[in-house]
Amino acid sequence: MAGERVEFRVSPEHYKHWRVSHDGPVATLMMDVDEQGGLVPGYELKLNSYDLGVDIELYDAVQRLRFEHPEVRAVVITSGKPKIFCAGANIRMLAASPHGWKVNFCKFTNETRNGIEDATANSGQTYLAAVNGTASGGGYELALACDHIMLVDDRSSAVSLPELPLLGVLPGTGGLTRVSDKRHVRRDLADYFSTKAEGVGGRKAVQWRLVDEAVPRPRWDETVAERAAGLAGRSNRPEGAAGVPLTPLGKTRDDDAISYEYVSARLDHDAGKVDISVKGPQNDPPGDIAEAARQGAGFWPLAVTRELDDLILDLRTNEAELGTWVFRTEGDPALVLAHDELLLASSGDWFANEVLHYLKRTLRRLDVTSRSLIAVIEPGSCFAGALLELALAADRSFQLAGVFEDRDPGAEPAAITLGDINTGPLTMSNGLTRLQTRFWGDEAGYAAAGKRLGAALEAEDAAELGLVTFAPDDIDWDEEIRIATEERASFSPDALTGLEANYRFAGPETMETKIFGRLSAWQNWIFNRPSASGPDGALRRFGTGQRAVFDRKRV
Amino acid sequence: MAGERVEFRVSPEHYKHWRVSHDGPVATLMMDVDEQGGLVPGYELKLNSYDLGVDIELYDAVQRLRFEHPEVRAVVITSGKPKIFCAGANIRMLAASPHGWKVNFCKFTNETRNGIEDATANSGQTYLAAVNGTASGGGYELALACDHIMLVDDRSSAVSLPELPLLGVLPGTGGLTRVSDKRHVRRDLADYFSTKAEGVGGRKAVQWRLVDEAVPRPRWDETVAERAAGLAGRSNRPEGAAGVPLTPLGKTRDDDAISYEYVSARLDHDAGKVDISVKGPQNDPPGDIAEAARQGAGFWPLAVTRELDDLILDLRTNEAELGTWVFRTEGDPALVLAHDELLLASSGDWFANEVLHYLKRTLRRLDVTSRSLIAVIEPGSCFAGALLELALAADRSFQLAGVFEDRDPGAEPAAITLGDINTGPLTMSNGLTRLQTRFWGDEAGYAAAGKRLGAALEAEDAAELGLVTFAPDDIDWDEEIRIATEERASFSPDALTGLEANYRFAGPETMETKIFGRLSAWQNWIFNRPSASGPDGALRRFGTGQRAVFDRKRV
């Protein structure tokens, strides 16, 4: 499907599918999909249906509103097409896509919708869905990600989840989870609604909690403006702050390597792995957060997060056969911790807040990435504070005990350092920090680790505290790392995905973990079944005039 | 695979694979699988590996201990084979089984292991795994369902989860969930452990929390006895009570009908549905719970629960193409409520406790059944108290407004009645009652329903309160029911399974919902993938000396 590599770096002046406009504290994201603007050939994006390209622009727009527009306090999502809000994911695209593409596409769209909720919850930018025409499938799921849903009441517009009756799949972009757990639609009504291809509109949509209000067309524009103003009024975004432009991300990319300023990756196609290196900052942090905002996209925590974000998306989408990602870091741990401290000390500041939440979201992207993650901690590495999260996110970590006697006997031994940032803001989607998740059910272990905040922990200490998995010395080092990565490459990639999706999320579940666990796992199963994706399955047969053929056996 | 129907009604004198022995308050379930005793031909059950037949006996044994042995306070699960505790699910059986069989098998084995935990938590019968040899895969998962795990420390016995490295699937019988969320094994150690086919034994198994203690062989028998006595000492099971024999369940069964005393089912193969009818009690309840225990298996709540349990298992396993189950009831609601009240008023009594928990478990079985559930509430029906749970478990319910004017104009209109039993003991696996789940996020709705406890609610009232989905009158009735069932039969069975698995479980997640949602959904996906089940997949290639062939793409 994706012959060329998918590019995630976009900017508003080149958007094909979205128009962004501003009216003081209210921004409007108008979806106006270019039918001929599909990411790959073979389908037309009719009726504001979307593909990955449309969603990449949406993701970019949401990010830029947060960083570049401190003045924006409410965001209206609406449609530029008459009578249709959004028809959801393009079905021809889904039908033609291989399994892995569908799954990766859904993951990214889910992350973008979670990002919209994150902006509402944590950024003082509340999203309002102004559903000015029919919203079906992923179109309604986009509205569900907003805080308030207005539906035009015109006897024809409706919201619907027609995936099950028409396509034999689930509303898998959070639809089922948000209908039940966010909108609190009663389960039997939700069931009925999700089997009615034509959906529900008007007063009934309100009664069933599918939308918050149904507004007649004559009062539409004024009511949308009123609601947006009301939502903007709840915000604590600052007055008069200058935005931070997300300047173009410098990157070089070929078949074997990807490089940014602080992040680089070597793609080892023979071994099926990627060696990723992340550099800490070169300098002390700015004197205060205002100065950091003036550094803007060059401020190390923001720069490194943007690079990691782009790398994760690039590798996930374009390099499916590289099943193991090995993380290394280099730099001065003290400088990472100093940058963390600036962010934490500026917790009331909008820019510090945005950087922390962006780092949080990027690390969450890593958590739901279907690749084995290994952290390798050697002398000269910089797994401290924010960068230590990479090791805590890993499925397994190795820290060298001592030094490489033959290569550099005089080096400082590898150390890791827990910082305050590891104990609070960077929660996983289960609502816990990676440290809490690691010690889930082991309060003594958690407390013991907490007592060593700020200390440089060499391998024996770190292993004893349970912060790294293994601490081999230099005699065993190369062999252990080699075995771990080779072994990983020999296992069933599917089984690894399932294993990691379970073990990474101990403890409580949230709407977000339900979406990536329960909902996505069922959807992936369905995507893989003949009733959906076989030659006579519903996804393939849609629009052909032929009925799908189902195996009637219930599994 | 299953040419003949699978029979779930077994009894100890015919067990092929388990030996039950008693020593006062301690019972021992000794697994000693008959290699030639497989449920279907084609595999040998070597090394205490199991198939559905082995697990049916285990389920029966666990049930009988609860009802027939009030004196039992601790249960030891151990092996009758030298050096091997249990090798898990038989791999030849799995490899040869169609997808649906595997999924149904895992569901039942999960329910049985949940039942073991339920006995420990709620029955005063604590399970002890005396792992006197290697426990691998499902064998270790069986131990994980016990409250305390002892492993013999003999330098060769280990616990292991070799599914991923050897078979390309997950430890899907709760293994991943219990390792992380019950045993609190650290996630990186859990990851490592689950990739090591040979597993972990001895002191390391204790350090990693995989087992509770490692005991040398010379002290084994005495330590097991000591631990069992200790666990028995915590129990509140009664002194000197007489057990309630689970007498053979009367049943007639042919291709088109299944009948018991209170429950009957018509199997409509053309329409792909089952019409299930449940009768309320004919008489007043006994004067007290002691008299109820003397009625034993004839006591209506126990009798109807056993019949429902057997029916669910029979239909799930033997009738995969009947995708919709339509529930009707008949009888006197007051008599159901009177039986409920006797049980609730006897909450300290062991037998009342067992009946309530058994009903709870049976209704939970319904919740995780991959069939569409529809409740049809007509004049003469008996959806009150315990039987109302069938309507609350349904994906959709219909209650007739008024009466059938042409058939029986003088009838009492259909009514439903909420009782105290609907507000407490019959929790779903998410820890909430079906009523709480129904009104999740709608406290006003929950409170309004709660105010009408004990009232006979006719259709308009019940619909207004949100207790039923639709309330058509007799003019629309037949047509609405027909459309609902026909439409259901026209949808993708897989998509319905996914939809129902999401909507039935609003709100919080527990270890049990994680097992049936997250873990099972991933496992089903993996089971359906070529890397596991294709001709060159790991499940098929196991034991052939040939390596499995994997698609290296990560999904």
JSON list of C-alpha atoms in Angstrom, two decimals, chain A residues 99-100 103 161 164-165 168-170 176-177 179-181 184 186-192 194-196 208-209 320-321 323 370-372 392-397 438-442 463 466 468-470 487-507 509 513-514 516-519 521-522 524-526 528-529 531 547 550-555, chain B residues 99-100 103 161 164-165 168-170 176-177 179-181 184 186-192 194-196 209 320-321 323 370-372 392-397 438-442 463 466 468-470 487-507 509 513-514 516-519 521-522 524-526 528-529 531 547 550-555:
[
{"chain": "A", "resi": 99, "resn": "HIS", "atom": "CA", "xyz": [-3.86, -5.74, 7.76]},
{"chain": "A", "resi": 100, "resn": "GLY", "atom": "CA", "xyz": [-0.85, -3.96, 9.22]},
{"chain": "A", "resi": 103, "resn": "VAL", "atom": "CA", "xyz": [-4.02, -1.40, 12.39]},
{"chain": "A", "resi": 161, "resn": "LEU", "atom": "CA", "xyz": [-21.84, 4.18, 13.75]},
{"chain": "A", "resi": 164, "resn": "LEU", "atom": "CA", "xyz": [-21.07, -3.10, 12.07]},
{"chain": "A", "resi": 165, "resn": "PRO", "atom": "CA", "xyz": [-24.09, -3.23, 9.75]},
{"chain": "A", "resi": 168, "resn": "GLY", "atom": "CA", "xyz": [-18.64, -5.96, 9.39]},
{"chain": "A", "resi": 169, "resn": "VAL", "atom": "CA", "xyz": [-16.08, -4.23, 11.59]},
{"chain": "A", "resi": 170, "resn": "LEU", "atom": "CA", "xyz": [-16.19, -2.17, 14.79]},
{"chain": "A", "resi": 176, "resn": "LEU", "atom": "CA", "xyz": [-17.56, 1.95, 21.38]},
{"chain": "A", "resi": 177, "resn": "THR", "atom": "CA", "xyz": [-15.53, 2.99, 24.40]},
{"chain": "A", "resi": 179, "resn": "VAL", "atom": "CA", "xyz": [-20.20, 5.89, 23.72]},
{"chain": "A", "resi": 180, "resn": "SER", "atom": "CA", "xyz": [-20.33, 3.75, 26.85]},
{"chain": "A", "resi": 181, "resn": "ASP", "atom": "CA", "xyz": [-17.67, 5.20, 29.12]},
{"chain": "A", "resi": 184, "resn": "HIS", "atom": "CA", "xyz": [-22.70, 7.10, 29.21]},
{"chain": "A", "resi": 186, "resn": "ARG", "atom": "CA", "xyz": [-27.13, 3.07, 28.07]},
{"chain": "A", "resi": 187, "resn": "ARG", "atom": "CA", "xyz": [-25.76, -0.22, 26.81]},
{"chain": "A", "resi": 188, "resn": "ASP", "atom": "CA", "xyz": [-28.91, -1.45, 25.08]},
{"chain": "A", "resi": 189, "resn": "LEU", "atom": "CA", "xyz": [-29.44, 1.87, 23.34]},
{"chain": "A", "resi": 190, "resn": "ALA", "atom": "CA", "xyz": [-25.80, 1.88, 22.36]},
{"chain": "A", "resi": 191, "resn": "ASP", "atom": "CA", "xyz": [-26.22, -1.60, 20.92]},
{"chain": "A", "resi": 192, "resn": "TYR", "atom": "CA", "xyz": [-29.29, -0.56, 18.93]},
{"chain": "A", "resi": 194, "resn": "SER", "atom": "CA", "xyz": [-24.57, 0.76, 16.53]},
{"chain": "A", "resi": 195, "resn": "THR", "atom": "CA", "xyz": [-26.64, -1.56, 14.38]},
{"chain": "A", "resi": 196, "resn": "LYS", "atom": "CA", "xyz": [-28.66, 1.22, 12.69]},
{"chain": "A", "resi": 208, "resn": "TRP", "atom": "CA", "xyz": [-29.86, 9.05, 24.24]},
{"chain": "A", "resi": 209, "resn": "ARG", "atom": "CA", "xyz": [-26.83, 11.23, 25.15]},
{"chain": "A", "resi": 320, "resn": "ALA", "atom": "CA", "xyz": [7.18, -2.70, 9.96]},
{"chain": "A", "resi": 321, "resn": "GLU", "atom": "CA", "xyz": [9.85, -5.38, 9.68]},
{"chain": "A", "resi": 323, "resn": "GLY", "atom": "CA", "xyz": [10.65, -5.39, 15.22]},
{"chain": "A", "resi": 370, "resn": "SER", "atom": "CA", "xyz": [4.05, -2.76, 18.63]},
{"chain": "A", "resi": 371, "resn": "ARG", "atom": "CA", "xyz": [7.82, -3.12, 18.71]},
{"chain": "A", "resi": 372, "resn": "SER", "atom": "CA", "xyz": [10.00, -4.68, 21.37]},
{"chain": "A", "resi": 392, "resn": "LEU", "atom": "CA", "xyz": [11.34, 2.62, 32.07]},
{"chain": "A", "resi": 393, "resn": "ALA", "atom": "CA", "xyz": [9.22, 2.25, 28.94]},
{"chain": "A", "resi": 394, "resn": "ALA", "atom": "CA", "xyz": [11.41, -0.58, 27.67]},
{"chain": "A", "resi": 395, "resn": "ASP", "atom": "CA", "xyz": [10.40, -4.19, 27.90]},
{"chain": "A", "resi": 396, "resn": "ARG", "atom": "CA", "xyz": [13.87, -4.98, 29.13]},
{"chain": "A", "resi": 397, "resn": "SER", "atom": "CA", "xyz": [16.95, -2.97, 30.08]},
{"chain": "A", "resi": 438, "resn": "ARG", "atom": "CA", "xyz": [6.77, -0.96, 37.35]},
{"chain": "A", "resi": 439, "resn": "PHE", "atom": "CA", "xyz": [6.21, -1.39, 41.07]},
{"chain": "A", "resi": 440, "resn": "TRP", "atom": "CA", "xyz": [2.46, -2.06, 40.84]},
{"chain": "A", "resi": 441, "resn": "GLY", "atom": "CA", "xyz": [1.61, -4.09, 43.93]},
{"chain": "A", "resi": 442, "resn": "ASP", "atom": "CA", "xyz": [5.09, -3.61, 45.40]},
{"chain": "A", "resi": 463, "resn": "ALA", "atom": "CA", "xyz": [19.33, -3.80, 39.48]},
{"chain": "A", "resi": 466, "resn": "GLY", "atom": "CA", "xyz": [14.53, -3.14, 40.31]},
{"chain": "A", "resi": 468, "resn": "VAL", "atom": "CA", "xyz": [16.90, -2.15, 35.34]},
{"chain": "A", "resi": 469, "resn": "THR", "atom": "CA", "xyz": [16.46, -5.76, 34.33]},
{"chain": "A", "resi": 470, "resn": "PHE", "atom": "CA", "xyz": [20.00, -7.04, 34.05]},
{"chain": "A", "resi": 487, "resn": "GLU", "atom": "CA", "xyz": [16.13, -14.03, 20.24]},
{"chain": "A", "resi": 488, "resn": "ARG", "atom": "CA", "xyz": [13.54, -11.30, 19.96]},
{"chain": "A", "resi": 489, "resn": "ALA", "atom": "CA", "xyz": [13.86, -11.35, 16.20]},
{"chain": "A", "resi": 490, "resn": "SER", "atom": "CA", "xyz": [13.25, -15.10, 16.19]},
{"chain": "A", "resi": 491, "resn": "PHE", "atom": "CA", "xyz": [9.89, -14.98, 17.96]},
{"chain": "A", "resi": 492, "resn": "SER", "atom": "CA", "xyz": [6.46, -14.63, 16.42]},
{"chain": "A", "resi": 493, "resn": "PRO", "atom": "CA", "xyz": [5.96, -10.90, 15.86]},
{"chain": "A", "resi": 494, "resn": "ASP", "atom": "CA", "xyz": [2.24, -11.24, 16.56]},
{"chain": "A", "resi": 495, "resn": "ALA", "atom": "CA", "xyz": [2.75, -13.02, 19.84]},
{"chain": "A", "resi": 496, "resn": "LEU", "atom": "CA", "xyz": [5.26, -10.36, 20.92]},
{"chain": "A", "resi": 497, "resn": "THR", "atom": "CA", "xyz": [2.72, -7.66, 20.16]},
{"chain": "A", "resi": 498, "resn": "GLY", "atom": "CA", "xyz": [0.14, -9.39, 22.34]},
{"chain": "A", "resi": 499, "resn": "LEU", "atom": "CA", "xyz": [2.61, -10.04, 25.14]},
{"chain": "A", "resi": 500, "resn": "GLU", "atom": "CA", "xyz": [3.84, -6.48, 25.25]},
{"chain": "A", "resi": 501, "resn": "ALA", "atom": "CA", "xyz": [0.30, -5.07, 25.05]},
{"chain": "A", "resi": 502, "resn": "ASN", "atom": "CA", "xyz": [-0.51, -6.99, 28.21]},
{"chain": "A", "resi": 503, "resn": "TYR", "atom": "CA", "xyz": [2.63, -6.59, 30.30]},
{"chain": "A", "resi": 504, "resn": "ARG", "atom": "CA", "xyz": [3.13, -2.90, 29.66]},
{"chain": "A", "resi": 505, "resn": "PHE", "atom": "CA", "xyz": [-0.15, -1.99, 31.33]},
{"chain": "A", "resi": 506, "resn": "ALA", "atom": "CA", "xyz": [-0.36, -3.50, 34.77]},
{"chain": "A", "resi": 507, "resn": "GLY", "atom": "CA", "xyz": [-2.88, -2.03, 37.16]},
{"chain": "A", "resi": 509, "resn": "GLU", "atom": "CA", "xyz": [-7.56, 0.70, 33.21]},
{"chain": "A", "resi": 513, "resn": "THR", "atom": "CA", "xyz": [-6.18, 1.81, 27.86]},
{"chain": "A", "resi": 514, "resn": "LYS", "atom": "CA", "xyz": [-9.56, 0.32, 27.02]},
{"chain": "A", "resi": 516, "resn": "PHE", "atom": "CA", "xyz": [-5.83, 0.47, 22.93]},
{"chain": "A", "resi": 517, "resn": "GLY", "atom": "CA", "xyz": [-6.42, -2.83, 24.73]},
{"chain": "A", "resi": 518, "resn": "ARG", "atom": "CA", "xyz": [-9.97, -4.16, 24.63]},
{"chain": "A", "resi": 519, "resn": "LEU", "atom": "CA", "xyz": [-11.33, -2.21, 21.65]},
{"chain": "A", "resi": 521, "resn": "ALA", "atom": "CA", "xyz": [-7.54, -5.93, 20.09]},
{"chain": "A", "resi": 522, "resn": "TRP", "atom": "CA", "xyz": [-11.07, -6.93, 19.11]},
{"chain": "A", "resi": 524, "resn": "ASN", "atom": "CA", "xyz": [-7.59, -6.24, 15.00]},
{"chain": "A", "resi": 525, "resn": "TRP", "atom": "CA", "xyz": [-9.11, -9.70, 15.34]},
{"chain": "A", "resi": 526, "resn": "ILE", "atom": "CA", "xyz": [-12.08, -8.69, 13.23]},
{"chain": "A", "resi": 528, "resn": "ASN", "atom": "CA", "xyz": [-8.08, -10.28, 10.26]},
{"chain": "A", "resi": 529, "resn": "ARG", "atom": "CA", "xyz": [-11.19, -12.40, 9.77]},
{"chain": "A", "resi": 531, "resn": "SER", "atom": "CA", "xyz": [-16.04, -11.97, 7.31]},
{"chain": "A", "resi": 547, "resn": "ARG", "atom": "CA", "xyz": [-23.86, -8.89, -0.10]},
{"chain": "A", "resi": 550, "resn": "PHE", "atom": "CA", "xyz": [-20.27, -14.58, 6.46]},
{"chain": "A", "resi": 551, "resn": "ASP", "atom": "CA", "xyz": [-19.22, -17.73, 8.23]},
{"chain": "A", "resi": 552, "resn": "ARG", "atom": "CA", "xyz": [-22.23, -17.99, 10.54]},
{"chain": "A", "resi": 553, "resn": "LYS", "atom": "CA", "xyz": [-20.27, -19.60, 13.35]},
{"chain": "A", "resi": 554, "resn": "ARG", "atom": "CA", "xyz": [-19.97, -17.45, 16.42]},
{"chain": "A", "resi": 555, "resn": "VAL", "atom": "CA", "xyz": [-16.48, -17.43, 17.88]},
{"chain": "B", "resi": 99, "resn": "HIS", "atom": "CA", "xyz": [-10.37, -21.25, 15.52]},
{"chain": "B", "resi": 100, "resn": "GLY", "atom": "CA", "xyz": [-13.76, -21.31, 17.21]},
{"chain": "B", "resi": 103, "resn": "VAL", "atom": "CA", "xyz": [-11.50, -19.72, 21.58]},
{"chain": "B", "resi": 161, "resn": "LEU", "atom": "CA", "xyz": [5.13, -19.82, 30.19]},
{"chain": "B", "resi": 164, "resn": "LEU", "atom": "CA", "xyz": [5.43, -17.36, 23.08]},
{"chain": "B", "resi": 165, "resn": "PRO", "atom": "CA", "xyz": [8.83, -18.92, 22.32]},
{"chain": "B", "resi": 168, "resn": "GLY", "atom": "CA", "xyz": [3.83, -18.28, 18.86]},
{"chain": "B", "resi": 169, "resn": "VAL", "atom": "CA", "xyz": [0.75, -17.64, 20.98]},
{"chain": "B", "resi": 170, "resn": "LEU", "atom": "CA", "xyz": [0.08, -16.08, 24.39]},
{"chain": "B", "resi": 176, "resn": "LEU", "atom": "CA", "xyz": [-0.22, -12.66, 31.50]},
{"chain": "B", "resi": 177, "resn": "THR", "atom": "CA", "xyz": [-2.86, -10.91, 33.56]},
{"chain": "B", "resi": 179, "resn": "VAL", "atom": "CA", "xyz": [1.55, -12.58, 36.48]},
{"chain": "B", "resi": 180, "resn": "SER", "atom": "CA", "xyz": [1.32, -8.80, 36.33]},
{"chain": "B", "resi": 181, "resn": "ASP", "atom": "CA", "xyz": [-1.85, -7.94, 38.24]},
{"chain": "B", "resi": 184, "resn": "HIS", "atom": "CA", "xyz": [2.88, -8.39, 40.77]},
{"chain": "B", "resi": 186, "resn": "ARG", "atom": "CA", "xyz": [7.80, -6.73, 37.62]},
{"chain": "B", "resi": 187, "resn": "ARG", "atom": "CA", "xyz": [7.04, -6.14, 33.98]},
{"chain": "B", "resi": 188, "resn": "ASP", "atom": "CA", "xyz": [10.55, -6.61, 32.63]},
{"chain": "B", "resi": 189, "resn": "LEU", "atom": "CA", "xyz": [11.06, -9.80, 34.61]},
{"chain": "B", "resi": 190, "resn": "ALA", "atom": "CA", "xyz": [7.66, -10.99, 33.43]},
{"chain": "B", "resi": 191, "resn": "ASP", "atom": "CA", "xyz": [8.69, -10.26, 29.86]},
{"chain": "B", "resi": 192, "resn": "TYR", "atom": "CA", "xyz": [11.93, -12.18, 30.25]},
{"chain": "B", "resi": 194, "resn": "SER", "atom": "CA", "xyz": [7.64, -15.36, 29.26]},
{"chain": "B", "resi": 195, "resn": "THR", "atom": "CA", "xyz": [10.30, -15.71, 26.59]},
{"chain": "B", "resi": 196, "resn": "LYS", "atom": "CA", "xyz": [12.30, -18.40, 28.40]},
{"chain": "B", "resi": 209, "resn": "ARG", "atom": "CA", "xyz": [7.24, -13.59, 42.88]},
{"chain": "B", "resi": 320, "resn": "ALA", "atom": "CA", "xyz": [-21.87, -22.16, 17.20]},
{"chain": "B", "resi": 321, "resn": "GLU", "atom": "CA", "xyz": [-24.15, -21.22, 14.32]},
{"chain": "B", "resi": 323, "resn": "GLY", "atom": "CA", "xyz": [-25.96, -16.65, 17.03]},
{"chain": "B", "resi": 370, "resn": "SER", "atom": "CA", "xyz": [-20.38, -14.57, 22.21]},
{"chain": "B", "resi": 371, "resn": "ARG", "atom": "CA", "xyz": [-24.04, -14.69, 21.27]},
{"chain": "B", "resi": 372, "resn": "SER", "atom": "CA", "xyz": [-26.50, -11.83, 20.95]},
{"chain": "B", "resi": 392, "resn": "LEU", "atom": "CA", "xyz": [-30.49, -6.98, 32.35]},
{"chain": "B", "resi": 393, "resn": "ALA", "atom": "CA", "xyz": [-27.81, -9.19, 30.81]},
{"chain": "B", "resi": 394, "resn": "ALA", "atom": "CA", "xyz": [-29.46, -8.94, 27.40]},
{"chain": "B", "resi": 395, "resn": "ASP", "atom": "CA", "xyz": [-28.14, -6.69, 24.68]},
{"chain": "B", "resi": 396, "resn": "ARG", "atom": "CA", "xyz": [-31.67, -5.59, 24.02]},
{"chain": "B", "resi": 397, "resn": "SER", "atom": "CA", "xyz": [-35.07, -6.18, 25.64]},
{"chain": "B", "resi": 438, "resn": "ARG", "atom": "CA", "xyz": [-26.64, -0.18, 32.91]},
{"chain": "B", "resi": 439, "resn": "PHE", "atom": "CA", "xyz": [-26.72, 3.20, 34.61]},
{"chain": "B", "resi": 440, "resn": "TRP", "atom": "CA", "xyz": [-22.95, 3.75, 34.61]},
{"chain": "B", "resi": 441, "resn": "GLY", "atom": "CA", "xyz": [-22.49, 7.51, 34.68]},
{"chain": "B", "resi": 442, "resn": "ASP", "atom": "CA", "xyz": [-26.22, 8.13, 35.21]},
{"chain": "B", "resi": 463, "resn": "ALA", "atom": "CA", "xyz": [-39.04, 1.84, 29.38]},
{"chain": "B", "resi": 466, "resn": "GLY", "atom": "CA", "xyz": [-34.58, 2.68, 31.24]},
{"chain": "B", "resi": 468, "resn": "VAL", "atom": "CA", "xyz": [-36.07, -2.23, 29.07]},
{"chain": "B", "resi": 469, "resn": "THR", "atom": "CA", "xyz": [-35.10, -1.08, 25.60]},
{"chain": "B", "resi": 470, "resn": "PHE", "atom": "CA", "xyz": [-38.38, -0.98, 23.73]},
{"chain": "B", "resi": 487, "resn": "GLU", "atom": "CA", "xyz": [-31.35, -8.34, 11.42]},
{"chain": "B", "resi": 488, "resn": "ARG", "atom": "CA", "xyz": [-29.04, -9.78, 14.04]},
{"chain": "B", "resi": 489, "resn": "ALA", "atom": "CA", "xyz": [-28.68, -12.93, 11.98]},
{"chain": "B", "resi": 490, "resn": "SER", "atom": "CA", "xyz": [-27.70, -10.84, 8.95]},
{"chain": "B", "resi": 491, "resn": "PHE", "atom": "CA", "xyz": [-24.74, -9.11, 10.58]},
{"chain": "B", "resi": 492, "resn": "SER", "atom": "CA", "xyz": [-21.13, -10.24, 10.69]},
{"chain": "B", "resi": 493, "resn": "PRO", "atom": "CA", "xyz": [-20.93, -12.68, 13.61]},
{"chain": "B", "resi": 494, "resn": "ASP", "atom": "CA", "xyz": [-17.39, -11.55, 14.36]},
{"chain": "B", "resi": 495, "resn": "ALA", "atom": "CA", "xyz": [-18.30, -7.88, 14.51]},
{"chain": "B", "resi": 496, "resn": "LEU", "atom": "CA", "xyz": [-21.21, -8.67, 16.83]},
{"chain": "B", "resi": 497, "resn": "THR", "atom": "CA", "xyz": [-18.86, -10.52, 19.15]},
{"chain": "B", "resi": 498, "resn": "GLY", "atom": "CA", "xyz": [-16.58, -7.50, 19.29]},
{"chain": "B", "resi": 499, "resn": "LEU", "atom": "CA", "xyz": [-19.44, -5.06, 19.76]},
{"chain": "B", "resi": 500, "resn": "GLU", "atom": "CA", "xyz": [-20.99, -7.01, 22.59]},
{"chain": "B", "resi": 501, "resn": "ALA", "atom": "CA", "xyz": [-17.65, -7.60, 24.29]},
{"chain": "B", "resi": 502, "resn": "ASN", "atom": "CA", "xyz": [-17.24, -3.83, 24.47]},
{"chain": "B", "resi": 503, "resn": "TYR", "atom": "CA", "xyz": [-20.72, -2.61, 25.33]},
{"chain": "B", "resi": 504, "resn": "ARG", "atom": "CA", "xyz": [-21.49, -5.19, 27.98]},
{"chain": "B", "resi": 505, "resn": "PHE", "atom": "CA", "xyz": [-18.66, -3.96, 30.21]},
{"chain": "B", "resi": 506, "resn": "ALA", "atom": "CA", "xyz": [-18.94, -0.24, 30.77]},
{"chain": "B", "resi": 507, "resn": "GLY", "atom": "CA", "xyz": [-17.06, 1.21, 33.70]},
{"chain": "B", "resi": 509, "resn": "GLU", "atom": "CA", "xyz": [-12.03, -3.10, 34.79]},
{"chain": "B", "resi": 513, "resn": "THR", "atom": "CA", "xyz": [-12.52, -8.31, 32.67]},
{"chain": "B", "resi": 514, "resn": "LYS", "atom": "CA", "xyz": [-8.91, -7.87, 31.61]},
{"chain": "B", "resi": 516, "resn": "PHE", "atom": "CA", "xyz": [-11.82, -11.73, 28.94]},
{"chain": "B", "resi": 517, "resn": "GLY", "atom": "CA", "xyz": [-11.24, -8.39, 27.22]},
{"chain": "B", "resi": 518, "resn": "ARG", "atom": "CA", "xyz": [-7.62, -7.39, 26.70]},
{"chain": "B", "resi": 519, "resn": "LEU", "atom": "CA", "xyz": [-5.95, -10.80, 27.02]},
{"chain": "B", "resi": 521, "resn": "ALA", "atom": "CA", "xyz": [-9.00, -10.48, 22.41]},
{"chain": "B", "resi": 522, "resn": "TRP", "atom": "CA", "xyz": [-5.26, -10.40, 21.71]},
{"chain": "B", "resi": 524, "resn": "ASN", "atom": "CA", "xyz": [-7.99, -14.57, 19.53]},
{"chain": "B", "resi": 525, "resn": "TRP", "atom": "CA", "xyz": [-6.23, -12.25, 17.09]},
{"chain": "B", "resi": 526, "resn": "ILE", "atom": "CA", "xyz": [-3.02, -14.26, 17.39]},
{"chain": "B", "resi": 528, "resn": "ASN", "atom": "CA", "xyz": [-6.24, -16.29, 13.79]},
{"chain": "B", "resi": 529, "resn": "ARG", "atom": "CA", "xyz": [-2.90, -15.25, 12.32]},
{"chain": "B", "resi": 531, "resn": "SER", "atom": "CA", "xyz": [2.25, -17.03, 12.30]},
{"chain": "B", "resi": 547, "resn": "ARG", "atom": "CA", "xyz": [10.97, -24.09, 12.42]},
{"chain": "B", "resi": 550, "resn": "PHE", "atom": "CA", "xyz": [6.83, -15.90, 10.44]},
{"chain": "B", "resi": 551, "resn": "ASP", "atom": "CA", "xyz": [5.80, -12.83, 8.54]},
{"chain": "B", "resi": 552, "resn": "ARG", "atom": "CA", "xyz": [8.33, -10.46, 10.06]},
{"chain": "B", "resi": 553, "resn": "LYS", "atom": "CA", "xyz": [6.09, -7.42, 9.82]},
{"chain": "B", "resi": 554, "resn": "ARG", "atom": "CA", "xyz": [5.01, -6.08, 13.14]},
{"chain": "B", "resi": 555, "resn": "VAL", "atom": "CA", "xyz": [1.32, -5.22, 13.29]}
]
